[in-house]
Amino acid sequence: MGRMNGRERVEPLPEEPRSGSGRRAQLLSIAARLFAEQGFTATTVREIAEQAGILSGSLYHHFASKEEMVDEILRSYLGAQLAAFRRVTEEGGDPRQELTGLIRVSFAALPRHRRAMAILHHEGDYLAGFATFEYLGRADREFERIWVRVLRDGQRRGVFRPELNPGLAHRLIRDSVSSAVRWYNPTGRTSARAIAEHYTRIFCDGVVLGERE
């Protein structure tokens, strides 16, 4: 990672895909559901076409392969999430406010991008092994840079504990959000915002009463 004008040079992520036709969006929605529920590798183009009520050959008028479909699903989520993270840090505020903002937008993605998050949670490592999906590693590194920068700034300003390992703290929060796709219910009684607030209290204040050592 290089530096420009004393600041870190940000590695660009692939541009978000264009939404395209209504039929294309419908096919992506069906594919995302199947990929999330039964796995990318286990899902066939024929299954996606059958769910859409079309022949397999008709699906190829919109997408060259199921790899192209999952690629578009993941790019859309990652591009939106990176933009959300950057907005939080660009708005400024003290480090705790920024950390709270990052946690909130992480959970805010659940209602809209839950299936993309599930695909990454279950098969991200597998997909990252292919050249087409090399941007998954870049996205992960860029997300980590943003979080670690906020955590280190908080340490420098005396807001966060000095013995905190920023990299490990980021991984703990990241994995907690990632695993939420396994139990989060978009129609349940607890909203993603409420979950984010509860997680924020745990991460920032802990669960133990009394004075800290």
Coordinates of N, CA and C in Angstrom, one line a residue:
M1 N 0.8 -1.2 0.0 CA 0.0 0.0 0.0 C 0.9 1.2 0.0
G2 N 0.8 2.1 -1.0 CA 1.6 3.3 -1.1 C 0.9 4.4 -0.4
R3 N 1.5 5.6 -0.5 CA 1.0 6.8 0.2 C 1.0 7.9 -0.8
M4 N 0.0 8.8 -0.7 CA 0.0 10.0 -1.6 C -0.3 11.2 -0.7
N5 N 0.6 12.2 -0.9 CA 0.5 13.4 -0.1 C 0.3 13.2 1.4
G6 N 1.0 12.2 1.9 CA 1.0 11.9 3.3 C -0.2 11.1 3.7
R7 N -1.1 10.7 2.8 CA -2.2 9.9 3.1 C -2.2 8.6 2.4
E8 N -2.9 7.6 2.9 CA -2.9 6.3 2.3 C -3.5 6.3 0.9
R9 N -2.9 5.7 0.0 CA -3.6 5.6 -1.4 C -4.6 4.5 -1.3
V10 N -5.8 4.8 -1.7 CA -6.9 3.9 -1.6 C -7.0 3.0 -2.8
E11 N -7.0 1.7 -2.6 CA -7.1 0.8 -3.8 C -8.6 0.8 -4.3
P12 N -8.8 1.1 -5.5 CA -10.2 1.2 -6.0 C -10.8 -0.2 -6.1
L13 N -12.0 -0.3 -5.8 CA -12.8 -1.5 -6.0 C -13.4 -1.5 -7.4
P14 N -13.9 -2.6 -7.9 CA -14.6 -2.6 -9.2 C -15.8 -1.8 -9.1
E15 N -16.2 -1.1 -10.2 CA -17.4 -0.3 -10.1 C -18.6 -1.2 -9.9
E16 N -19.6 -0.6 -9.3 CA -20.9 -1.3 -9.1 C -21.5 -1.6 -10.4
P17 N -22.2 -2.7 -10.6 CA -22.8 -3.0 -11.9 C -24.0 -2.1 -12.1
R18 N -24.4 -1.9 -13.4 CA -25.6 -1.2 -13.7 C -26.8 -2.1 -13.5
S19 N -27.9 -1.6 -13.0 CA -29.0 -2.4 -12.7 C -29.6 -3.1 -13.8
G20 N -29.6 -2.5 -15.0 CA -30.1 -3.2 -16.2 C -31.6 -3.3 -16.2
S21 N -32.1 -4.3 -17.0 CA -33.6 -4.5 -17.1 C -34.2 -5.1 -15.9
G22 N -35.6 -5.0 -15.9 CA -36.3 -5.5 -14.8 C -36.1 -7.0 -14.7
R23 N -36.1 -7.7 -15.9 CA -35.9 -9.1 -15.9 C -34.5 -9.5 -15.4
R24 N -33.5 -8.7 -15.7 CA -32.2 -9.0 -15.2 C -32.1 -8.9 -13.7
A25 N -32.8 -7.9 -13.2 CA -32.8 -7.7 -11.7 C -33.6 -8.9 -11.1
Q26 N -34.6 -9.4 -11.7 CA -35.4 -10.5 -11.2 C -34.5 -11.7 -11.1
L27 N -33.8 -12.0 -12.2 CA -32.9 -13.1 -12.3 C -31.8 -13.1 -11.2
L28 N -31.3 -11.9 -11.0 CA -30.3 -11.7 -10.0 C -30.8 -12.0 -8.6
S29 N -32.1 -11.6 -8.3 CA -32.7 -11.8 -7.0 C -32.9 -13.3 -6.8
I30 N -33.4 -14.0 -7.8 CA -33.6 -15.4 -7.7 C -32.2 -16.1 -7.5
A31 N -31.2 -15.8 -8.3 CA -29.9 -16.4 -8.1 C -29.3 -16.1 -6.7
A32 N -29.5 -14.9 -6.2 CA -28.9 -14.6 -4.9 C -29.6 -15.4 -3.8
R33 N -30.9 -15.6 -3.9 CA -31.6 -16.5 -3.0 C -31.1 -17.9 -3.0
L34 N -31.0 -18.4 -4.2 CA -30.5 -19.8 -4.3 C -29.1 -20.0 -3.9
F35 N -28.2 -19.1 -4.3 CA -26.8 -19.1 -3.9 C -26.7 -19.1 -2.3
A36 N -27.5 -18.2 -1.7 CA -27.5 -18.0 -0.3 C -28.0 -19.3 0.5
E37 N -29.1 -19.8 -0.1 CA -29.8 -20.9 0.6 C -29.1 -22.3 0.4
Q38 N -28.6 -22.6 -0.8 CA -28.1 -23.9 -1.0 C -26.6 -23.9 -1.5
G39 N -26.0 -22.7 -1.7 CA -24.6 -22.6 -2.1 C -24.4 -22.3 -3.5
F40 N -23.4 -21.6 -3.8 CA -23.1 -21.2 -5.2 C -22.8 -22.4 -6.0
T41 N -21.9 -23.3 -5.5 CA -21.4 -24.4 -6.3 C -22.6 -25.4 -6.5
A42 N -23.5 -25.5 -5.6 CA -24.6 -26.5 -5.7 C -25.7 -26.0 -6.6
T43 N -25.8 -24.7 -6.9 CA -26.8 -24.2 -7.7 C -26.5 -24.2 -9.1
T44 N -27.4 -24.7 -9.9 CA -27.2 -24.8 -11.4 C -28.0 -23.7 -12.1
V45 N -27.5 -23.4 -13.3 CA -28.2 -22.4 -14.2 C -29.6 -22.9 -14.5
R46 N -29.8 -24.2 -14.6 CA -31.2 -24.7 -14.9 C -32.1 -24.4 -13.7
E47 N -31.6 -24.5 -12.5 CA -32.5 -24.2 -11.3 C -32.9 -22.8 -11.3
I48 N -31.9 -21.9 -11.6 CA -32.2 -20.5 -11.6 C -33.3 -20.2 -12.7
A49 N -33.1 -20.8 -13.9 CA -34.1 -20.6 -15.0 C -35.4 -21.1 -14.6
E50 N -35.5 -22.3 -14.0 CA -36.8 -22.9 -13.6 C -37.5 -22.0 -12.6
Q51 N -36.8 -21.5 -11.6 CA -37.4 -20.6 -10.6 C -37.9 -19.3 -11.3
A52 N -37.3 -18.9 -12.4 CA -37.7 -17.7 -13.1 C -38.8 -18.0 -14.1
G53 N -39.1 -19.3 -14.4 CA -40.1 -19.7 -15.3 C -39.7 -19.5 -16.8
I54 N -38.4 -19.7 -17.0 CA -37.8 -19.6 -18.4 C -37.0 -20.8 -18.6
L55 N -36.6 -20.9 -19.9 CA -35.7 -22.0 -20.3 C -34.2 -21.6 -20.0
S56 N -33.4 -22.5 -19.8 CA -32.0 -22.2 -19.5 C -31.3 -21.4 -20.5
G57 N -31.7 -21.7 -21.8 CA -31.1 -20.9 -22.9 C -31.5 -19.4 -22.8
S58 N -32.7 -19.2 -22.3 CA -33.1 -17.8 -22.3 C -32.3 -17.0 -21.2
L59 N -31.9 -17.7 -20.2 CA -31.1 -17.0 -19.2 C -29.8 -16.5 -19.7
Y60 N -29.3 -17.2 -20.7 CA -28.0 -16.8 -21.3 C -28.1 -15.5 -22.1
H61 N -29.3 -15.1 -22.4 CA -29.5 -13.8 -23.1 C -29.2 -12.6 -22.1
H62 N -29.2 -12.9 -20.8 CA -28.9 -11.9 -19.8 C -27.5 -12.0 -19.2
F63 N -27.1 -13.3 -19.0 CA -25.9 -13.5 -18.3 C -25.1 -14.7 -19.0
A64 N -23.8 -14.5 -19.1 CA -23.0 -15.5 -19.7 C -22.9 -16.8 -18.9
S65 N -23.0 -16.7 -17.6 CA -22.8 -17.8 -16.7 C -23.3 -17.4 -15.3
K66 N -23.4 -18.4 -14.4 CA -23.7 -18.2 -13.0 C -22.6 -17.4 -12.3
E67 N -21.4 -17.6 -12.8 CA -20.3 -16.8 -12.2 C -20.5 -15.3 -12.4
E68 N -21.0 -15.0 -13.6 CA -21.2 -13.6 -13.9 C -22.3 -13.0 -13.0
M69 N -23.3 -13.9 -12.6 CA -24.4 -13.5 -11.8 C -23.9 -13.2 -10.3
V70 N -23.1 -14.2 -9.8 CA -22.7 -14.0 -8.4 C -21.7 -12.8 -8.4
D71 N -20.9 -12.6 -9.4 CA -20.0 -11.5 -9.5 C -20.8 -10.2 -9.4
E72 N -21.9 -10.0 -10.1 CA -22.6 -8.8 -10.0 C -23.3 -8.6 -8.7
I73 N -23.7 -9.7 -8.1 CA -24.3 -9.6 -6.7 C -23.3 -9.1 -5.7
L74 N -22.1 -9.7 -5.7 CA -21.1 -9.3 -4.8 C -20.6 -7.9 -5.0
R75 N -20.4 -7.6 -6.2 CA -19.9 -6.2 -6.5 C -20.8 -5.2 -6.0
S76 N -22.1 -5.4 -6.2 CA -23.1 -4.4 -5.8 C -23.1 -4.2 -4.3
Y77 N -23.0 -5.3 -3.5 CA -22.9 -5.2 -2.1 C -21.6 -4.6 -1.6
L78 N -20.5 -5.0 -2.1 CA -19.2 -4.5 -1.7 C -19.0 -3.0 -2.0
G79 N -19.5 -2.6 -3.2 CA -19.4 -1.2 -3.6 C -20.2 -0.3 -2.7
A80 N -21.5 -0.8 -2.4 CA -22.3 0.0 -1.5 C -21.8 0.1 -0.1
Q81 N -21.2 -1.0 0.4 CA -20.7 -1.0 1.7 C -19.4 -0.1 1.9
L82 N -18.6 -0.2 0.9 CA -17.4 0.7 0.9 C -17.8 2.1 0.9
A83 N -18.8 2.5 0.1 CA -19.3 3.9 0.0 C -19.8 4.3 1.4
A84 N -20.6 3.4 2.0 CA -21.1 3.7 3.4 C -20.1 3.9 4.4
F85 N -19.0 3.0 4.4 CA -17.9 3.2 5.4 C -17.2 4.5 5.2
R86 N -17.0 4.9 3.9 CA -16.3 6.1 3.6 C -17.1 7.3 4.0
R87 N -18.4 7.3 3.9 CA -19.3 8.4 4.3 C -19.2 8.6 5.8
V88 N -19.1 7.5 6.6 CA -19.0 7.6 8.0 C -17.7 8.4 8.4
T89 N -16.6 8.0 7.8 CA -15.4 8.6 8.2 C -15.2 10.0 7.6
E90 N -15.9 10.3 6.5 CA -15.8 11.6 5.9 C -16.7 12.6 6.7
E91 N -17.7 12.1 7.4 CA -18.6 13.0 8.2 C -17.9 13.5 9.5
G92 N -16.8 12.8 9.8 CA -16.0 13.2 11.0 C -16.7 12.8 12.3
G93 N -16.3 13.5 13.4 CA -16.8 13.1 14.7 C -15.7 12.5 15.5
D94 N -16.0 12.2 16.8 CA -14.9 11.6 17.6 C -14.8 10.1 17.3
P95 N -13.7 9.5 17.7 CA -13.5 8.1 17.3 C -14.7 7.1 17.7
R96 N -15.3 7.4 18.9 CA -16.4 6.5 19.3 C -17.6 6.7 18.3
Q97 N -17.8 7.9 17.9 CA -18.9 8.2 17.0 C -18.7 7.5 15.7
E98 N -17.4 7.5 15.2 CA -17.1 6.9 13.9 C -17.2 5.4 14.1
L99 N -16.7 4.8 15.2 CA -16.8 3.4 15.4 C -18.3 3.0 15.4
T100 N -19.1 3.7 16.1 CA -20.5 3.4 16.2 C -21.2 3.5 14.8
G101 N -20.8 4.5 14.0 CA -21.3 4.6 12.6 C -20.9 3.4 11.8
L102 N -19.7 3.0 11.9 CA -19.2 1.8 11.1 C -20.0 0.6 11.5
I103 N -20.3 0.4 12.8 CA -21.1 -0.8 13.2 C -22.5 -0.7 12.7
R104 N -23.1 0.5 12.8 CA -24.5 0.7 12.3 C -24.6 0.4 10.8
V105 N -23.7 1.0 10.0 CA -23.9 0.7 8.6 C -23.6 -0.7 8.2
S106 N -22.8 -1.4 9.0 CA -22.5 -2.8 8.8 C -23.8 -3.6 8.9
F107 N -24.5 -3.3 10.0 CA -25.8 -4.0 10.2 C -26.9 -3.5 9.3
A108 N -26.8 -2.3 8.9 CA -27.8 -1.7 8.0 C -27.9 -2.4 6.7
A109 N -26.8 -3.1 6.3 CA -26.7 -3.8 5.0 C -27.5 -5.1 5.1
L110 N -27.8 -5.6 6.3 CA -28.5 -6.9 6.4 C -29.8 -6.9 5.7
P111 N -30.7 -6.0 5.8 CA -32.0 -6.1 5.2 C -31.9 -6.1 3.6
R112 N -31.0 -5.3 3.1 CA -30.9 -5.2 1.6 C -29.9 -6.2 1.0
H113 N -28.8 -6.5 1.7 CA -27.7 -7.3 1.1 C -27.5 -8.6 1.9
R114 N -28.5 -9.1 2.6 CA -28.4 -10.3 3.4 C -27.9 -11.5 2.6
R115 N -28.4 -11.6 1.4 CA -28.0 -12.8 0.6 C -26.6 -12.7 0.1
A116 N -26.2 -11.5 -0.3 CA -24.8 -11.3 -0.7 C -23.9 -11.6 0.4
M117 N -24.2 -11.1 1.6 CA -23.4 -11.3 2.8 C -23.3 -12.8 3.2
A118 N -24.4 -13.5 3.0 CA -24.4 -15.0 3.2 C -23.5 -15.7 2.2
I119 N -23.5 -15.3 1.0 CA -22.7 -15.9 0.0 C -21.2 -15.7 0.4
L120 N -20.9 -14.5 0.8 CA -19.5 -14.2 1.2 C -19.1 -15.0 2.4
H121 N -20.0 -15.0 3.4 CA -19.8 -15.7 4.6 C -19.5 -17.2 4.4
H122 N -20.2 -17.8 3.5 CA -20.1 -19.3 3.3 C -19.1 -19.7 2.2
E123 N -19.0 -18.8 1.2 CA -18.1 -19.2 0.1 C -17.1 -18.2 -0.4
G124 N -17.0 -17.1 0.4 CA -16.0 -16.1 0.0 C -14.6 -16.6 -0.2
D125 N -14.1 -17.4 0.7 CA -12.8 -18.0 0.5 C -12.6 -18.8 -0.7
Y126 N -13.7 -19.6 -1.0 CA -13.6 -20.4 -2.3 C -13.6 -19.5 -3.5
L127 N -14.5 -18.5 -3.6 CA -14.5 -17.7 -4.7 C -13.3 -16.8 -4.9
A128 N -12.7 -16.4 -3.8 CA -11.5 -15.6 -3.8 C -10.3 -16.3 -4.5
G129 N -10.4 -17.6 -4.6 CA -9.3 -18.3 -5.2 C -9.3 -18.2 -6.7
F130 N -10.3 -17.6 -7.3 CA -10.4 -17.5 -8.8 C -10.1 -16.0 -9.2
A131 N -9.4 -15.9 -10.3 CA -8.9 -14.6 -10.8 C -10.1 -13.6 -10.9
T132 N -11.2 -14.1 -11.3 CA -12.4 -13.2 -11.5 C -12.8 -12.5 -10.3
F133 N -12.5 -13.1 -9.1 CA -13.0 -12.6 -7.9 C -11.8 -12.1 -7.0
E134 N -10.7 -11.7 -7.7 CA -9.6 -11.2 -6.9 C -9.9 -10.0 -6.1
Y135 N -10.9 -9.2 -6.6 CA -11.3 -8.0 -5.9 C -11.8 -8.3 -4.5
L136 N -12.2 -9.5 -4.2 CA -12.7 -9.8 -2.8 C -11.7 -9.5 -1.8
G137 N -10.4 -9.9 -2.1 CA -9.3 -9.7 -1.2 C -9.0 -8.2 -1.0
R138 N -9.1 -7.5 -2.1 CA -8.9 -6.0 -2.1 C -9.9 -5.3 -1.3
A139 N -11.2 -5.8 -1.4 CA -12.3 -5.2 -0.7 C -12.1 -5.4 0.8
D140 N -11.7 -6.6 1.2 CA -11.5 -7.0 2.6 C -10.4 -6.1 3.2
R141 N -9.3 -6.0 2.4 CA -8.2 -5.1 2.9 C -8.5 -3.7 3.1
E142 N -9.3 -3.2 2.1 CA -9.7 -1.8 2.2 C -10.7 -1.6 3.4
F143 N -11.6 -2.5 3.6 CA -12.5 -2.4 4.8 C -11.7 -2.4 6.1
E144 N -10.7 -3.3 6.1 CA -9.9 -3.4 7.4 C -9.1 -2.1 7.6
R145 N -8.6 -1.5 6.5 CA -7.8 -0.2 6.6 C -8.7 0.9 7.2
I146 N -9.9 0.9 6.8 CA -10.8 2.0 7.3 C -11.1 1.8 8.8
W147 N -11.4 0.5 9.2 CA -11.7 0.3 10.6 C -10.5 0.5 11.5
V148 N -9.3 0.0 11.1 CA -8.1 0.1 11.9 C -7.7 1.5 12.0
R149 N -7.9 2.3 11.0 CA -7.6 3.7 11.1 C -8.4 4.4 12.1
V150 N -9.7 4.1 12.2 CA -10.6 4.7 13.2 C -10.1 4.2 14.6
L151 N -9.9 2.9 14.8 CA -9.5 2.4 16.1 C -8.1 3.0 16.5
R152 N -7.2 3.1 15.7 CA -5.9 3.7 16.0 C -6.0 5.1 16.4
D153 N -6.8 5.9 15.7 CA -7.1 7.3 16.0 C -7.7 7.4 17.4
G154 N -8.6 6.5 17.7 CA -9.2 6.5 19.1 C -8.1 6.2 20.1
Q155 N -7.2 5.3 19.8 CA -6.1 5.1 20.8 C -5.2 6.3 21.0
R156 N -4.9 7.0 19.9 CA -4.0 8.2 20.0 C -4.7 9.3 20.8
R157 N -6.0 9.3 20.7 CA -6.8 10.4 21.3 C -7.3 10.0 22.7
G158 N -6.9 8.9 23.2 CA -7.2 8.4 24.5 C -8.7 8.0 24.7
V159 N -9.3 7.6 23.6 CA -10.7 7.2 23.7 C -10.8 5.7 23.8
F160 N -9.9 5.0 23.1 CA -9.9 3.5 23.2 C -8.7 3.0 24.0
R161 N -8.8 1.9 24.6 CA -7.8 1.3 25.4 C -6.5 1.2 24.6
P162 N -5.3 1.6 25.3 CA -4.1 1.5 24.5 C -3.6 0.1 24.2
E163 N -4.0 -0.9 25.0 CA -3.5 -2.2 24.7 C -4.4 -2.9 23.7
L164 N -5.4 -2.3 23.2 CA -6.3 -2.8 22.1 C -5.5 -3.2 20.9
N165 N -5.7 -4.3 20.3 CA -5.1 -4.7 19.0 C -6.1 -4.3 17.9
P166 N -5.9 -3.2 17.2 CA -6.9 -2.8 16.2 C -7.3 -3.8 15.2
G167 N -6.3 -4.6 14.7 CA -6.5 -5.6 13.7 C -7.4 -6.7 14.2
L168 N -7.2 -7.2 15.5 CA -8.0 -8.2 16.1 C -9.4 -7.7 16.4
A169 N -9.5 -6.4 16.9 CA -10.8 -5.8 17.2 C -11.6 -5.8 15.9
H170 N -11.0 -5.4 14.8 CA -11.8 -5.3 13.6 C -12.3 -6.7 13.2
R171 N -11.4 -7.7 13.3 CA -11.8 -9.0 12.9 C -13.0 -9.5 13.8
L172 N -12.9 -9.2 15.0 CA -14.0 -9.6 16.0 C -15.3 -9.0 15.5
I173 N -15.3 -7.7 15.3 CA -16.5 -7.1 14.9 C -17.0 -7.6 13.5
R174 N -16.1 -7.7 12.6 CA -16.4 -8.1 11.2 C -17.0 -9.5 11.2
D175 N -16.4 -10.4 12.0 CA -17.0 -11.8 12.0 C -18.3 -11.8 12.7
S176 N -18.5 -11.0 13.7 CA -19.8 -10.9 14.4 C -20.9 -10.5 13.5
V177 N -20.6 -9.5 12.7 CA -21.6 -9.0 11.7 C -21.8 -10.1 10.6
S178 N -20.7 -10.7 10.2 CA -20.8 -11.7 9.1 C -21.7 -12.9 9.5
S179 N -21.5 -13.3 10.7 CA -22.2 -14.5 11.2 C -23.7 -14.2 11.5
A180 N -24.0 -12.9 11.6 CA -25.4 -12.6 11.9 C -26.3 -13.0 10.7
V181 N -25.8 -13.2 9.5 CA -26.7 -13.6 8.4 C -27.2 -15.0 8.7
R182 N -26.7 -15.7 9.6 CA -27.1 -17.1 9.9 C -28.4 -17.1 10.7
W183 N -28.7 -16.0 11.4 CA -29.8 -16.0 12.3 C -30.7 -14.8 12.2
Y184 N -30.2 -13.8 11.5 CA -31.0 -12.5 11.3 C -32.3 -12.8 10.5
N185 N -33.4 -12.3 11.0 CA -34.7 -12.5 10.4 C -35.2 -11.1 10.0
P186 N -35.3 -10.8 8.7 CA -35.7 -9.5 8.2 C -37.1 -9.2 8.6
T187 N -37.9 -10.2 8.9 CA -39.3 -10.0 9.3 C -39.5 -10.2 10.8
G188 N -38.4 -10.3 11.5 CA -38.5 -10.5 12.9 C -38.9 -9.3 13.7
R189 N -39.0 -9.4 15.0 CA -39.4 -8.3 15.9 C -38.2 -7.4 16.1
T190 N -37.0 -7.8 16.0 CA -35.8 -7.0 16.2 C -35.2 -6.5 14.9
S191 N -35.1 -5.2 14.8 CA -34.6 -4.6 13.6 C -33.1 -4.6 13.5
A192 N -32.6 -4.5 12.3 CA -31.1 -4.4 12.2 C -30.5 -3.3 12.9
R193 N -31.2 -2.1 13.0 CA -30.7 -1.0 13.8 C -30.7 -1.3 15.2
A194 N -31.7 -2.0 15.8 CA -31.7 -2.4 17.2 C -30.5 -3.3 17.5
I195 N -30.3 -4.3 16.6 CA -29.2 -5.2 16.8 C -27.9 -4.5 16.8
A196 N -27.7 -3.5 15.9 CA -26.5 -2.7 15.8 C -26.3 -1.9 17.1
E197 N -27.3 -1.4 17.7 CA -27.2 -0.6 18.9 C -26.7 -1.5 20.1
H198 N -27.3 -2.7 20.1 CA -26.9 -3.7 21.2 C -25.5 -4.1 21.0
Y199 N -25.1 -4.4 19.8 CA -23.7 -4.8 19.5 C -22.7 -3.6 19.9
T200 N -23.1 -2.4 19.6 CA -22.3 -1.3 19.9 C -22.0 -1.2 21.4
R201 N -23.1 -1.4 22.2 CA -22.9 -1.3 23.6 C -22.0 -2.4 24.1
I202 N -22.1 -3.6 23.5 CA -21.2 -4.7 23.9 C -19.8 -4.4 23.6
F203 N -19.5 -3.9 22.3 CA -18.2 -3.7 21.9 C -17.5 -2.5 22.6
C204 N -18.3 -1.5 22.8 CA -17.8 -0.3 23.4 C -17.7 -0.3 25.0
D205 N -18.7 -0.9 25.6 CA -18.8 -0.9 27.0 C -18.6 -2.2 27.7
G206 N -18.6 -3.3 26.9 CA -18.4 -4.6 27.6 C -19.6 -5.1 28.2
V207 N -19.5 -6.2 29.0 CA -20.6 -6.9 29.7 C -20.4 -7.0 31.2
V208 N -19.2 -6.5 31.7 CA -18.9 -6.6 33.1 C -19.2 -5.3 33.8
L209 N -19.9 -5.4 34.9 CA -20.2 -4.2 35.7 C -19.0 -3.9 36.6
G210 N -18.9 -2.7 37.1 CA -17.9 -2.3 38.0 C -16.7 -1.6 37.3
E211 N -15.7 -1.2 38.1 CA -14.6 -0.5 37.6 C -13.7 -1.4 36.8
R212 N -13.1 -0.9 35.8 CA -12.1 -1.6 35.0 C -10.7 -1.5 35.6
E213 N -10.0 -2.5 35.4 CA -8.6 -2.4 35.9 C -7.8 -1.5 35.0

